[in-house]
Amino acid sequence: MSSSPSSVSSPDITVSVAGSQRSITAGTTAADLLGGDRATIVARVNGELRDLAHVLAEGDRVEPVGLDSDDGLAVLRHSAAHVLAQAVQQINPQARLGIGPPIADGFYYDFDVETPFTPEDLKALEKAMQRIINEGQTFQRRVVTDEAALAELADEPYKCELIGLKGGSASAVSSVEGASAEVGSGELTIYDNIRRDGERAWGDLCRGPHVPTTKVLGNAFKLMRTAAAYWRGSEKNPQLQRVYGTAWPTKDELKGYLERLAEAEKRDHRKLGAELDLFSFPEELGSGLPVFHPKGGIIRKEMEDYSRQKHLDAGYSFVNTPHITKGRLYEVSGHLDWYRDGMFPPMHVDEELNEDGTVRRPGQDYYLKPMNCPMHNLIFNARGRSYRELPLRLFEFGSVYRYEKSGVVHGLTRVRGMTQDDAHIYCTRDQMKGELTTLLEFVLDLLKDFGLEDFYLELSTRDPAKSVGTEELWEEATRTLAEVGTASGLELVPDPEGAAFYGPKISVQARDAIGRTWQMSTIQLDFNMPERFELEYTASDASRQRPVMIHRALFGSVERFFAVLTEHYAGAFPPWLSPVQVIGIPVAQEYNAYLFEIANRLKANKIRVEVDTSDDRFPKKIRTAQKSKVPFMLIAGEDDRTAGAVSFRYRDGSQKNGVPIAEAITEIVEAVESRRQV
């Protein structure tokens, strides 16, 4: 007798979980296998993130992915973006959907709506999102053909455009920021949000994966702000409304993030720059072109002077190059091929015309320089070079100009005119690794002198579509940088395809006082530029050899580093960088002369000191000095004058009375010379 269908059991299959083999029944999902652990929200199957509803197959390698991982957080935030889109179309069915990817610390979603969102709209959307979350809707994946998706999403023109891009090439999709969250090179999928009664509440084109249910989002999310954003990043396309939000595993983590944001807002260098009278952005000059005021100029001078001396001590030679050049230079370097969009348009000059308007002498295109390296190559090539001169370390505080789009210009951190502390080192192949090792130590030591202590490294590797040179040279350069980075003892994080077109790089990432990461110094190893410029030196055997070229920007740009330090110190710079290091505050006008005597002794020790002789009352003078974040306040009254002393008041409000003048001067000078914070 044959068995009835209901009595036939499914065959067993074997999968691997955290390196251990497990026998499971065919049809088992990742959720079944992982035991319903609530901390696990998706699974990594054969290296790919999958929904917990994913059915496992023979030989699958399975790992749990929780909210305590970067991947888990990204999935949580992408799911929050979908709930936002569902809420928007619930309130405004006419809203058309753009893209909604996870980003650092949150997510965004772009919408085509008639009128921009208001703060009141965001509050209403948060309430609608919370209702959707509380329903416990499940995210269900559905595979569709391109044709079926186009029919189903006929009212969503931006989604249809993405489907069309998918039919083209992977590079077409990757060129659209965030599009990889929607479509990829594989099968096309739609995620449906299903209510508990089985009714479909909503759906969206998406690659996934997602959290199992909206309940996972809890109440640890918040909509932050809105902004205008052009579709696919082009001004030629429609302008959409972008809603930014954040989502976290718990309410406490959300609260902590919002507190960090509030602290970051207090430290915003643009706000502090205005309050402390450090710099400004005159409208008359144009976007991204800052001017430094006298107080900001002092800080900048101290930064540059200290760096100059360190470079001299380390054997660098100073050079200077012009701000503009003929376009031919950047044809040779490759910048016009690979970096044209980041350069200002050319100035066509020197053309001469005949009386009839015909060209007697053709003109030439001149460009504002975006990089210093091609000009440094010309200095290397100005005469013959011997191996005895290598390594040759050229250094310049060079002004460069980048045509940043107006939407990304941001304070001093993203400008159009900047000064790079740029070095280019020319060395032999044998010297290369030792030079890189010494260079990385030099960079880290100098950053520490400015008060940054917490670092890790990022290794940016070749983008095959945007690079010059042979694969063999790239492999050698990348391997060498990786060895140097690893030997430093710092964490080395990969940045796939993040290199410049001419060579891989190590970038030093520094965490500031509130834990934010900033990209600081970059070190790039380049075999290609010497080839393009035909750089040569005479080797010890009299043969002609190509040098290796190392590109290095220590601050990155002076402007950006200024912004980082301003936010790191919240404007309370250590004494050696402070524009005013000491301010004398008399208890009454009759003590002005006494404080001026002390000020003159401090000036003799190269201390920047002022005496407040304004008509303000004593308490207001104290408040003004504290608001200006002056490191040392020297107060003098009758007791101080009689004793030949002063009273110290510090930025934190603490005070030390009756300090002898000589002792006070010693304390101030020592603090400045040691570059310590007070």
mmCIF file of N, CA, C and O in Angstrom, residues 221-274:
data_model
loop_
_atom_site.group_PDB
_atom_site.id
_atom_site.type_symbol
_atom_site.label_atom_id
_atom_site.label_comp_id
_atom_site.label_asym_id
_atom_site.label_seq_id
_atom_site.Cartn_x
_atom_site.Cartn_y
_atom_site.Cartn_z
ATOM 1 N N PHE A 221 12.300 55.995 17.301
ATOM 2 C CA PHE A 221 12.565 56.642 16.023
ATOM 3 C C PHE A 221 12.118 58.097 16.118
ATOM 4 O O PHE A 221 11.329 58.473 16.987
ATOM 5 N N LYS A 222 12.620 58.904 15.194
ATOM 6 C CA LYS A 222 12.224 60.313 15.166
ATOM 7 C C LYS A 222 12.510 60.881 13.781
ATOM 8 O O LYS A 222 13.543 60.572 13.186
ATOM 9 N N LEU A 223 11.593 61.695 13.269
ATOM 10 C CA LEU A 223 11.825 62.428 12.035
ATOM 11 C C LEU A 223 12.542 63.718 12.389
ATOM 12 O O LEU A 223 12.094 64.463 13.261
ATOM 13 N N MET A 224 13.637 63.991 11.694
ATOM 14 C CA MET A 224 14.540 65.057 12.112
ATOM 15 C C MET A 224 14.348 66.367 11.354
ATOM 16 O O MET A 224 14.263 67.437 11.931
ATOM 17 N N ARG A 225 14.303 66.277 10.035
ATOM 18 C CA ARG A 225 14.245 67.512 9.247
ATOM 19 C C ARG A 225 13.895 67.172 7.812
ATOM 20 O O ARG A 225 13.835 65.993 7.427
ATOM 21 N N THR A 226 13.660 68.219 7.013
ATOM 22 C CA THR A 226 13.403 68.041 5.586
ATOM 23 C C THR A 226 14.404 68.866 4.791
ATOM 24 O O THR A 226 15.020 69.800 5.312
ATOM 25 N N ALA A 227 14.552 68.511 3.532
ATOM 26 C CA ALA A 227 15.438 69.253 2.642
ATOM 27 C C ALA A 227 14.985 69.006 1.215
ATOM 28 O O ALA A 227 14.304 68.017 0.920
ATOM 29 N N ALA A 228 15.353 69.909 0.326
ATOM 30 C CA ALA A 228 15.095 69.695 -1.091
ATOM 31 C C ALA A 228 16.216 68.840 -1.671
ATOM 32 O O ALA A 228 17.371 68.965 -1.272
ATOM 33 N N ALA A 229 15.868 67.958 -2.584
ATOM 34 C CA ALA A 229 16.870 67.084 -3.203
ATOM 35 C C ALA A 229 16.446 66.805 -4.636
ATOM 36 O O ALA A 229 15.310 66.392 -4.883
ATOM 37 N N TYR A 230 17.356 67.049 -5.572
ATOM 38 C CA TYR A 230 17.053 66.758 -6.969
ATOM 39 C C TYR A 230 17.064 65.253 -7.202
ATOM 40 O O TYR A 230 17.919 64.531 -6.678
ATOM 41 N N TRP A 231 16.108 64.785 -7.988
ATOM 42 C CA TRP A 231 16.058 63.375 -8.343
ATOM 43 C C TRP A 231 17.353 62.991 -9.061
ATOM 44 O O TRP A 231 17.816 63.676 -9.969
ATOM 45 N N ARG A 232 17.970 61.936 -8.565
ATOM 46 C CA ARG A 232 19.224 61.399 -9.090
ATOM 47 C C ARG A 232 20.354 62.412 -9.011
ATOM 48 O O ARG A 232 21.337 62.321 -9.724
ATOM 49 N N GLY A 233 20.212 63.427 -8.114
ATOM 50 C CA GLY A 233 21.284 64.372 -7.850
ATOM 51 C C GLY A 233 21.562 65.367 -8.952
ATOM 52 O O GLY A 233 22.572 66.062 -8.910
ATOM 53 N N SER A 234 20.660 65.488 -9.938
ATOM 54 C CA SER A 234 20.894 66.392 -11.064
ATOM 55 C C SER A 234 19.904 67.543 -11.051
ATOM 56 O O SER A 234 18.685 67.331 -10.940
ATOM 57 N N GLU A 235 20.431 68.774 -11.228
ATOM 58 C CA GLU A 235 19.575 69.959 -11.273
ATOM 59 C C GLU A 235 18.631 69.933 -12.468
ATOM 60 O O GLU A 235 17.651 70.685 -12.517
ATOM 61 N N LYS A 236 18.899 69.066 -13.432
ATOM 62 C CA LYS A 236 18.030 68.956 -14.606
ATOM 63 C C LYS A 236 16.753 68.172 -14.300
ATOM 64 O O LYS A 236 15.810 68.189 -15.097
ATOM 65 N N ASN A 237 16.730 67.476 -13.175
ATOM 66 C CA ASN A 237 15.597 66.624 -12.818
ATOM 67 C C ASN A 237 14.672 67.325 -11.821
ATOM 68 O O ASN A 237 15.042 68.348 -11.236
ATOM 69 N N PRO A 238 13.479 66.759 -11.590
ATOM 70 C CA PRO A 238 12.542 67.374 -10.633
ATOM 71 C C PRO A 238 13.150 67.467 -9.236
ATOM 72 O O PRO A 238 13.954 66.627 -8.824
ATOM 73 N N GLN A 239 12.734 68.500 -8.511
ATOM 74 C CA GLN A 239 13.179 68.668 -7.124
ATOM 75 C C GLN A 239 12.187 67.965 -6.200
ATOM 76 O O GLN A 239 10.994 68.270 -6.219
ATOM 77 N N LEU A 240 12.683 67.045 -5.413
ATOM 78 C CA LEU A 240 11.868 66.278 -4.484
ATOM 79 C C LEU A 240 12.042 66.815 -3.075
ATOM 80 O O LEU A 240 12.931 67.620 -2.801
ATOM 81 N N GLN A 241 11.177 66.343 -2.175
ATOM 82 C CA GLN A 241 11.285 66.693 -0.761
ATOM 83 C C GLN A 241 11.850 65.497 -0.005
ATOM 84 O O GLN A 241 11.272 64.408 -0.034
ATOM 85 N N ARG A 242 12.977 65.697 0.646
ATOM 86 C CA ARG A 242 13.636 64.622 1.388
ATOM 87 C C ARG A 242 13.326 64.767 2.867
ATOM 88 O O ARG A 242 13.516 65.833 3.453
ATOM 89 N N VAL A 243 12.852 63.686 3.465
ATOM 90 C CA VAL A 243 12.592 63.644 4.906
ATOM 91 C C VAL A 243 13.660 62.774 5.553
ATOM 92 O O VAL A 243 13.835 61.608 5.178
ATOM 93 N N TYR A 244 14.398 63.361 6.508
ATOM 94 C CA TYR A 244 15.437 62.633 7.241
ATOM 95 C C TYR A 244 14.875 62.156 8.581
ATOM 96 O O TYR A 244 14.121 62.877 9.250
ATOM 97 N N GLY A 245 15.260 60.946 8.948
ATOM 98 C CA GLY A 245 14.859 60.426 10.247
ATOM 99 C C GLY A 245 15.968 59.616 10.868
ATOM 100 O O GLY A 245 17.010 59.360 10.245
ATOM 101 N N THR A 246 15.758 59.198 12.092
ATOM 102 C CA THR A 246 16.714 58.329 12.777
ATOM 103 C C THR A 246 15.947 57.230 13.483
ATOM 104 O O THR A 246 14.768 57.407 13.843
ATOM 105 N N ALA A 247 16.586 56.090 13.667
ATOM 106 C CA ALA A 247 15.952 54.966 14.360
ATOM 107 C C ALA A 247 17.035 54.193 15.109
ATOM 108 O O ALA A 247 18.156 54.029 14.605
ATOM 109 N N TRP A 248 16.681 53.711 16.297
ATOM 110 C CA TRP A 248 17.632 53.035 17.179
ATOM 111 C C TRP A 248 16.965 51.827 17.821
ATOM 112 O O TRP A 248 15.729 51.731 17.866
ATOM 113 N N PRO A 249 17.765 50.889 18.330
ATOM 114 C CA PRO A 249 17.177 49.692 18.937
ATOM 115 C C PRO A 249 16.305 49.978 20.157
ATOM 116 O O PRO A 249 15.338 49.260 20.413
ATOM 117 N N THR A 250 16.651 51.008 20.943
ATOM 118 C CA THR A 250 15.899 51.300 22.164
ATOM 119 C C THR A 250 15.650 52.796 22.300
ATOM 120 O O THR A 250 16.338 53.618 21.689
ATOM 121 N N LYS A 251 14.680 53.135 23.128
ATOM 122 C CA LYS A 251 14.371 54.543 23.395
ATOM 123 C C LYS A 251 15.560 55.245 24.051
ATOM 124 O O LYS A 251 15.828 56.416 23.767
ATOM 125 N N ASP A 252 16.269 54.538 24.925
ATOM 126 C CA ASP A 252 17.431 55.147 25.592
ATOM 127 C C ASP A 252 18.524 55.488 24.589
ATOM 128 O O ASP A 252 19.190 56.529 24.711
ATOM 129 N N GLU A 253 18.735 54.609 23.603
ATOM 130 C CA GLU A 253 19.745 54.893 22.590
ATOM 131 C C GLU A 253 19.334 56.076 21.713
ATOM 132 O O GLU A 253 20.171 56.884 21.313
ATOM 133 N N LEU A 254 18.039 56.173 21.415
ATOM 134 C CA LEU A 254 17.548 57.348 20.691
ATOM 135 C C LEU A 254 17.797 58.611 21.502
ATOM 136 O O LEU A 254 18.288 59.622 20.965
ATOM 137 N N LYS A 255 17.487 58.556 22.790
ATOM 138 C CA LYS A 255 17.695 59.717 23.660
ATOM 139 C C LYS A 255 19.170 60.110 23.683
ATOM 140 O O LYS A 255 19.516 61.297 23.590
ATOM 141 N N GLY A 256 20.053 59.116 23.792
ATOM 142 C CA GLY A 256 21.484 59.402 23.808
ATOM 143 C C GLY A 256 21.938 60.050 22.516
ATOM 144 O O GLY A 256 22.754 60.978 22.522
ATOM 145 N N TYR A 257 21.400 59.587 21.389
ATOM 146 C CA TYR A 257 21.759 60.156 20.101
ATOM 147 C C TYR A 257 21.295 61.609 20.005
ATOM 148 O O TYR A 257 22.047 62.486 19.560
ATOM 149 N N LEU A 258 20.071 61.886 20.448
ATOM 150 C CA LEU A 258 19.555 63.254 20.391
ATOM 151 C C LEU A 258 20.364 64.180 21.302
ATOM 152 O O LEU A 258 20.580 65.356 20.979
ATOM 153 N N GLU A 259 20.830 63.649 22.434
ATOM 154 C CA GLU A 259 21.679 64.459 23.319
ATOM 155 C C GLU A 259 23.019 64.753 22.653
ATOM 156 O O GLU A 259 23.556 65.861 22.779
ATOM 157 N N ARG A 260 23.557 63.780 21.922
ATOM 158 C CA ARG A 260 24.818 64.007 21.207
ATOM 159 C C ARG A 260 24.632 65.053 20.104
ATOM 160 O O ARG A 260 25.499 65.892 19.872
ATOM 161 N N LEU A 261 23.488 64.991 19.449
ATOM 162 C CA LEU A 261 23.197 65.987 18.422
ATOM 163 C C LEU A 261 23.114 67.385 19.022
ATOM 164 O O LEU A 261 23.607 68.354 18.433
ATOM 165 N N ALA A 262 22.469 67.477 20.188
ATOM 166 C CA ALA A 262 22.348 68.781 20.847
ATOM 167 C C ALA A 262 23.727 69.319 21.215
ATOM 168 O O ALA A 262 24.006 70.518 21.054
ATOM 169 N N GLU A 263 24.605 68.424 21.683
ATOM 170 C CA GLU A 263 25.964 68.843 22.019
ATOM 171 C C GLU A 263 26.724 69.257 20.761
ATOM 172 O O GLU A 263 27.465 70.245 20.758
ATOM 173 N N ALA A 264 26.512 68.499 19.678
ATOM 174 C CA ALA A 264 27.168 68.849 18.417
ATOM 175 C C ALA A 264 26.695 70.203 17.908
ATOM 176 O O ALA A 264 27.475 70.976 17.353
ATOM 177 N N GLU A 265 25.412 70.506 18.119
ATOM 178 C CA GLU A 265 24.881 71.799 17.683
ATOM 179 C C GLU A 265 25.547 72.941 18.449
ATOM 180 O O GLU A 265 25.860 73.990 17.885
ATOM 181 N N LYS A 266 25.783 72.720 19.750
ATOM 182 C CA LYS A 266 26.472 73.744 20.538
ATOM 183 C C LYS A 266 27.889 73.976 20.021
ATOM 184 O O LYS A 266 28.434 75.068 20.115
ATOM 185 N N ARG A 267 28.481 72.903 19.484
ATOM 186 C CA ARG A 267 29.863 72.963 19.021
ATOM 187 C C ARG A 267 29.981 73.346 17.546
ATOM 188 O O ARG A 267 31.094 73.410 17.022
ATOM 189 N N ASP A 268 28.887 73.570 16.876
ATOM 190 C CA ASP A 268 28.908 73.868 15.439
ATOM 191 C C ASP A 268 29.888 75.005 15.158
ATOM 192 O O ASP A 268 29.736 76.117 15.672
ATOM 193 N N HIS A 269 30.891 74.731 14.337
ATOM 194 C CA HIS A 269 31.944 75.731 14.102
ATOM 195 C C HIS A 269 31.406 76.980 13.426
ATOM 196 O O HIS A 269 31.957 78.068 13.599
ATOM 197 N N ARG A 270 30.311 76.852 12.666
ATOM 198 C CA ARG A 270 29.741 78.041 12.019
ATOM 199 C C ARG A 270 29.168 78.992 13.061
ATOM 200 O O ARG A 270 29.359 80.209 12.991
ATOM 201 N N LYS A 271 28.490 78.416 14.056
ATOM 202 C CA LYS A 271 27.919 79.213 15.137
ATOM 203 C C LYS A 271 29.027 79.828 16.004
ATOM 204 O O LYS A 271 29.021 81.026 16.307
ATOM 205 N N LEU A 272 30.007 78.999 16.378
ATOM 206 C CA LEU A 272 31.106 79.494 17.212
ATOM 207 C C LEU A 272 31.977 80.500 16.454
ATOM 208 O O LEU A 272 32.496 81.452 17.034
ATOM 209 N N GLY A 273 32.130 80.289 15.156
ATOM 210 C CA GLY A 273 32.923 81.213 14.360
ATOM 211 C C GLY A 273 32.369 82.618 14.392
ATOM 212 O O GLY A 273 33.122 83.606 14.452
ATOM 213 N N ALA A 274 31.030 82.721 14.385
ATOM 214 C CA ALA A 274 30.391 84.038 14.466
ATOM 215 C C ALA A 274 30.473 84.589 15.889
ATOM 216 O O ALA A 274 30.802 85.758 16.100
#
